[in-house]
Structures are given as C-alpha cells and as structure tokens.
mmCIF file of C-alpha atoms in Angstrom:
data_model
loop_
_atom_site.group_PDB
_atom_site.id
_atom_site.type_symbol
_atom_site.label_atom_id
_atom_site.label_comp_id
_atom_site.label_asym_id
_atom_site.label_seq_id
_atom_site.Cartn_x
_atom_site.Cartn_y
_atom_site.Cartn_z
ATOM 1 C CA MET D 1399 12.743 0.909 -9.698
ATOM 2 C CA ALA D 1400 15.659 -0.501 -11.227
ATOM 3 C CA VAL D 1401 14.584 -4.332 -11.778
ATOM 4 C CA GLN D 1402 17.170 -6.195 -9.019
ATOM 5 C CA SER D 1403 17.204 -10.073 -8.387
ATOM 6 C CA PRO D 1404 15.620 -11.552 -5.680
ATOM 7 C CA GLN D 1405 19.439 -11.558 -3.787
ATOM 8 C CA ASP D 1406 20.585 -7.716 -4.053
ATOM 9 C CA TYR D 1407 16.889 -6.652 -3.333
ATOM 10 C CA VAL D 1408 17.257 -8.641 -0.368
ATOM 11 C CA ASP D 1409 20.333 -7.199 0.415
ATOM 12 C CA SER D 1410 19.379 -3.729 -0.384
ATOM 13 C CA VAL D 1411 16.783 -4.028 2.264
ATOM 14 C CA LEU D 1412 19.143 -5.178 4.765
ATOM 15 C CA LEU D 1413 21.470 -1.985 4.253
ATOM 16 C CA GLN D 1414 18.710 -0.272 4.847
ATOM 17 C CA VAL D 1415 16.853 -1.461 7.495
ATOM 18 C CA ARG D 1416 20.144 -2.352 10.177
ATOM 19 C CA PRO D 1417 21.494 1.315 10.816
ATOM 20 C CA GLN D 1418 18.005 1.816 12.126
ATOM 21 C CA LEU D 1419 17.596 -2.118 14.140
ATOM 22 C CA LEU D 1420 20.690 -0.888 15.984
ATOM 23 C CA ASP D 1421 19.431 2.343 16.774
ATOM 24 C CA ARG D 1422 16.452 0.604 18.535
ATOM 25 C CA ILE D 1423 18.492 -2.494 19.655
ATOM 26 C CA HIS D 1424 21.456 0.193 21.744
ATOM 27 C CA GLU D 1425 17.705 1.801 22.810
ATOM 28 C CA LEU D 1426 16.067 -1.212 24.541
ATOM 29 C CA ALA D 1427 20.060 -2.180 25.901
ATOM 30 C CA ASP D 1428 20.602 1.461 27.111
ATOM 31 C CA ARG D 1429 17.205 0.959 28.623
ATOM 32 C CA GLY D 1430 17.669 -2.124 30.585
ATOM 33 C CA SER D 1431 14.735 -3.882 28.200
ATOM 34 C CA PRO D 1432 14.474 -7.455 27.365
ATOM 35 C CA LEU D 1433 16.105 -8.324 23.610
ATOM 36 C CA PRO D 1434 13.647 -10.102 21.708
ATOM 37 C CA GLU D 1435 14.878 -13.479 20.650
ATOM 38 C CA PRO D 1436 16.718 -13.230 17.045
ATOM 39 C CA ARG D 1437 14.116 -15.600 15.619
ATOM 40 C CA GLU D 1438 11.145 -13.765 16.886
ATOM 41 C CA LEU D 1439 12.258 -10.291 15.304
ATOM 42 C CA ALA D 1440 12.764 -11.892 12.173
ATOM 43 C CA LEU D 1441 8.787 -13.001 12.099
ATOM 44 C CA LEU D 1442 7.598 -9.458 13.144
ATOM 45 C CA LEU D 1443 9.919 -8.449 10.211
ATOM 46 C CA GLY D 1444 8.526 -10.763 7.922
ATOM 47 C CA ALA D 1445 4.859 -10.513 9.109
ATOM 48 C CA GLY D 1446 5.046 -6.476 7.741
ATOM 49 C CA LEU D 1447 5.715 -7.634 3.926
ATOM 50 C CA PRO D 1448 2.287 -8.388 2.227
ATOM 51 C CA ALA D 1449 1.965 -11.272 0.043
ATOM 52 C CA ALA D 1450 1.698 -11.861 -3.456
ATOM 53 C CA GLY D 1451 -1.925 -12.122 -3.325
ATOM 54 C CA PRO D 1452 -4.018 -14.929 -4.675
ATOM 55 C CA VAL D 1453 -2.547 -17.070 -7.044
ATOM 56 C CA GLU D 1454 -6.078 -16.967 -8.957
ATOM 57 C CA LEU D 1455 -5.926 -13.077 -9.484
ATOM 58 C CA ASP D 1456 -6.905 -12.031 -12.983
ATOM 59 C CA PRO D 1457 -4.258 -11.565 -15.109
ATOM 60 C CA HIS D 1458 -6.083 -7.552 -15.329
ATOM 61 C CA PHE D 1459 -5.036 -6.302 -11.737
ATOM 62 C CA ALA D 1460 -0.912 -8.117 -11.335
ATOM 63 C CA ASP D 1461 0.024 -4.203 -12.187
ATOM 64 C CA LEU D 1462 -2.017 -3.442 -8.143
ATOM 65 C CA GLY D 1463 0.142 -6.404 -5.981
ATOM 66 C CA PRO D 1464 1.334 -7.266 -4.280
ATOM 67 C CA PHE D 1465 -0.888 -7.077 -1.376
ATOM 68 C CA TYR D 1466 -1.494 -7.474 2.292
ATOM 69 C CA ASP D 1467 -4.406 -8.905 3.649
ATOM 70 C CA SER D 1468 -7.098 -7.643 6.346
ATOM 71 C CA ALA D 1469 -4.272 -8.567 9.106
ATOM 72 C CA GLY D 1470 -1.297 -6.935 7.742
ATOM 73 C CA ALA D 1471 -3.564 -3.824 6.077
ATOM 74 C CA LEU D 1472 -4.192 -3.670 10.030
ATOM 75 C CA HIS D 1473 -0.056 -3.837 10.866
ATOM 76 C CA GLN D 1474 0.154 -1.513 8.712
ATOM 77 C CA LEU D 1475 -1.930 1.416 9.915
ATOM 78 C CA GLY D 1476 -0.715 0.949 13.088
ATOM 79 C CA ASN D 1477 -2.423 -1.855 14.298
ATOM 80 C CA VAL D 1478 -5.607 0.065 14.429
ATOM 81 C CA THR D 1479 -9.077 -1.596 15.323
ATOM 82 C CA LYS D 1480 -10.782 -4.348 12.648
ATOM 83 C CA GLN D 1481 -13.457 -1.072 12.578
ATOM 84 C CA ALA D 1482 -11.099 1.922 12.519
ATOM 85 C CA LEU D 1483 -10.268 -0.517 9.229
ATOM 86 C CA ALA D 1484 -13.388 -0.815 8.262
ATOM 87 C CA SER D 1485 -14.972 2.514 8.548
ATOM 88 C CA ARG D 1486 -11.901 3.437 6.611
ATOM 89 C CA ARG D 1487 -13.183 1.581 3.802
ATOM 90 C CA THR D 1488 -16.797 2.643 4.253
ATOM 91 C CA ASN D 1489 -15.395 6.268 4.108
ATOM 92 C CA GLU D 1490 -12.416 5.565 1.266
ATOM 93 C CA THR D 1491 -9.409 7.026 2.625
ATOM 94 C CA VAL D 1492 -8.121 3.139 1.882
ATOM 95 C CA LEU D 1493 -8.044 1.047 -1.161
ATOM 96 C CA ALA D 1494 -9.624 -1.990 -0.682
ATOM 97 C CA MET D 1495 -10.768 -4.344 -2.806
ATOM 98 C CA ARG D 1496 -12.937 -7.753 -2.021
ATOM 99 C CA THR D 1497 -12.180 -11.314 -3.725
ATOM 100 C CA GLY D 1498 -15.016 -13.421 -5.004
ATOM 101 C CA ASP D 1499 -14.544 -15.129 -1.590
ATOM 102 C CA GLY D 1500 -14.691 -12.181 0.650
ATOM 103 C CA GLN D 1501 -11.507 -11.829 1.215
ATOM 104 C CA TRP D 1502 -9.926 -7.865 1.681
ATOM 105 C CA LEU D 1503 -7.209 -6.967 -0.654
ATOM 106 C CA TYR D 1504 -5.135 -3.651 -0.127
ATOM 107 C CA PRO D 1505 -2.081 -2.697 -2.662
ATOM 108 C CA ALA D 1506 0.627 -2.473 -0.413
ATOM 109 C CA TRP D 1507 1.638 0.956 -2.238
ATOM 110 C CA GLN D 1508 -0.637 2.797 -0.868
ATOM 111 C CA PHE D 1509 0.648 2.459 3.017
ATOM 112 C CA THR D 1510 3.512 4.877 3.977
ATOM 113 C CA GLY D 1511 5.091 1.885 5.980
ATOM 114 C CA ASP D 1512 5.075 4.647 9.381
ATOM 115 C CA GLY D 1513 1.368 3.895 10.101
ATOM 116 C CA GLY D 1514 -0.783 5.495 7.578
ATOM 117 C CA ILE D 1515 -2.092 5.772 3.513
ATOM 118 C CA ARG D 1516 -0.139 8.327 1.576
ATOM 119 C CA PRO D 1517 -1.658 11.529 1.461
ATOM 120 C CA ALA D 1518 -1.880 12.917 -1.907
ATOM 121 C CA LEU D 1519 -3.849 9.151 -2.249
ATOM 122 C CA VAL D 1520 -6.716 10.533 -0.394
ATOM 123 C CA PRO D 1521 -8.811 12.986 -2.234
ATOM 124 C CA VAL D 1522 -8.188 11.056 -4.785
ATOM 125 C CA LEU D 1523 -9.511 7.852 -2.968
ATOM 126 C CA LYS D 1524 -12.805 9.820 -2.594
ATOM 127 C CA ALA D 1525 -12.853 11.430 -6.365
ATOM 128 C CA LEU D 1526 -13.018 7.551 -7.648
ATOM 129 C CA ARG D 1527 -15.975 7.302 -5.390
ATOM 130 C CA GLY D 1528 -18.789 5.046 -6.704
ATOM 131 C CA LEU D 1529 -16.558 3.603 -9.558
ATOM 132 C CA ASP D 1530 -15.934 0.167 -8.287
ATOM 133 C CA ARG D 1531 -13.177 -0.265 -6.254
ATOM 134 C CA TRP D 1532 -11.229 -2.601 -9.039
ATOM 135 C CA ALA D 1533 -11.519 -0.259 -11.889
ATOM 136 C CA ALA D 1534 -10.482 2.154 -9.053
ATOM 137 C CA GLY D 1535 -6.756 0.341 -8.487
ATOM 138 C CA VAL D 1536 -7.172 -0.184 -11.923
ATOM 139 C CA TRP D 1537 -7.311 3.206 -13.237
ATOM 140 C CA LEU D 1538 -4.449 4.023 -10.287
ATOM 141 C CA VAL D 1539 -1.962 2.010 -12.000
ATOM 142 C CA ALA D 1540 -2.777 2.357 -15.522
ATOM 143 C CA ALA D 1541 -1.193 5.343 -17.757
ATOM 144 C CA HIS D 1542 -3.319 8.326 -18.283
ATOM 145 C CA PRO D 1543 -2.243 10.731 -21.361
ATOM 146 C CA ASP D 1544 -3.249 13.193 -19.443
ATOM 147 C CA LEU D 1545 0.518 12.691 -17.175
ATOM 148 C CA SER D 1546 1.965 11.960 -19.915
ATOM 149 C CA GLY D 1547 1.658 8.262 -20.178
ATOM 150 C CA SER D 1548 2.143 8.344 -16.195
ATOM 151 C CA SER D 1549 -0.199 6.540 -13.567
ATOM 152 C CA PRO D 1550 -1.966 8.341 -11.232
ATOM 153 C CA ARG D 1551 0.013 6.630 -8.820
ATOM 154 C CA GLN D 1552 3.043 7.297 -10.303
ATOM 155 C CA ALA D 1553 2.629 10.851 -10.696
ATOM 156 C CA LEU D 1554 1.595 11.359 -6.945
ATOM 157 C CA ARG D 1555 4.483 9.498 -6.076
ATOM 158 C CA ALA D 1556 6.947 12.479 -8.763
ATOM 159 C CA GLY D 1557 4.657 14.691 -6.792
ATOM 160 C CA ALA D 1558 1.931 15.467 -8.838
ATOM 161 C CA ASP D 1559 -0.518 17.715 -7.229
ATOM 162 C CA PRO D 1560 -2.818 15.663 -5.723
ATOM 163 C CA ALA D 1561 -5.796 17.962 -6.066
ATOM 164 C CA THR D 1562 -5.055 17.307 -10.205
ATOM 165 C CA VAL D 1563 -5.257 14.400 -10.380
ATOM 166 C CA ALA D 1564 -8.207 13.704 -8.240
ATOM 167 C CA CYS D 1565 -10.142 15.812 -10.968
ATOM 168 C CA LEU D 1566 -8.724 13.668 -13.671
ATOM 169 C CA ALA D 1567 -10.245 10.889 -11.575
ATOM 170 C CA ARG D 1568 -13.809 12.758 -10.845
ATOM 171 C CA ARG D 1569 -13.672 12.800 -14.607
ATOM 172 C CA ASP D 1570 -12.799 10.051 -15.032
ATOM 173 C CA ALA D 1571 -15.068 8.286 -13.369
ATOM 174 C CA ALA D 1572 -18.044 9.970 -14.240
ATOM 175 C CA ALA D 1573 -17.682 9.039 -17.670
ATOM 176 C CA LEU D 1574 -17.098 5.616 -16.930
ATOM 177 C CA ALA D 1575 -20.349 5.045 -14.839
ATOM 178 C CA ALA D 1576 -22.522 6.835 -17.992
#
C-alpha cells in the first residue's frame, strides 16, 4: 500500500464506507427501525479501530502493530466471550502477546474484518507453537529468504500456500528452540 497522508487515508476509507453505510441505513429505514444518532454511529465505527499500542513498546516490535487490546479483539471476532478469546489464545488460533503489565495485544492485521482470523494464518500460528508469542510475531513480519524476501505475513496475503509457510515456520521454530 502506498504511503498516504492521514487525510488522504481517511478520504479513501470514507469512499469505501459510504456505499455500505448507505445500504445498511436504507435497510433499517425500509424496516422502520430507528436510526442511531450520528454521533453514536461514529463512536461505534471508531471503536473498531486498532490502538497504536503501548507507547513504551520496543521498536523491534513496531512492525507487529497496530494492535487491538482484548476488548478490540473481542469486537473483531464478532463479540465472542472472554472465555472464547482465552481459548483461542490457548489453542493458538489467534496471535496474542502479553505485555510486561499483563495486557494482551493482538496485531490488527490478523483479523478479517468480518468476525474472523485470516484462515491462512491459523496453520502457521499452530506451527509456531512453543515459540514465545513475541518471537512468533516477529517471525511473521520479518523478511524471509525462502519467501523471496517477503515476510510470511506478506506472502500469505499474496496467496502463498499456507502449508508451505507453516513448514517454514516449524523448521525455523525448531531451530530457534534448539
């Protein structure tokens, strides 16, 4: 994605949101449902945005962000329960890193925007099992020689075979653990 000014980025997002918003508002109006106050709707849309992450985050981890906190991750996963989110962390079907003060952070790029995690990422997360989650996150965003210099995250988004990337993840995780 080309670097844009914040204003250009917002304009681009608004161009994408406007038709969807109009469709939903028409649906609500056609059913006679009350429309939310504009400010309430704006707050709701803003709540879905990731946080920049802790200010004191080590610069080595900057490429992992922006992050959602647990409340944001719950929202991104379709308002699942806290227990369901904890289960996803335990089963390693979501990438979550714990800060020194006990806060969970979830890289925003793993979420699909419609209630899920990018499916291609799940086998790779499982292949990185046993590796510190911060190390797993860094592995996902660092350039990889076996992926033509792309990061595993970039390769997956470009359509790389998840099984191939998971194989690299297993190999590299084993090497890091040795």
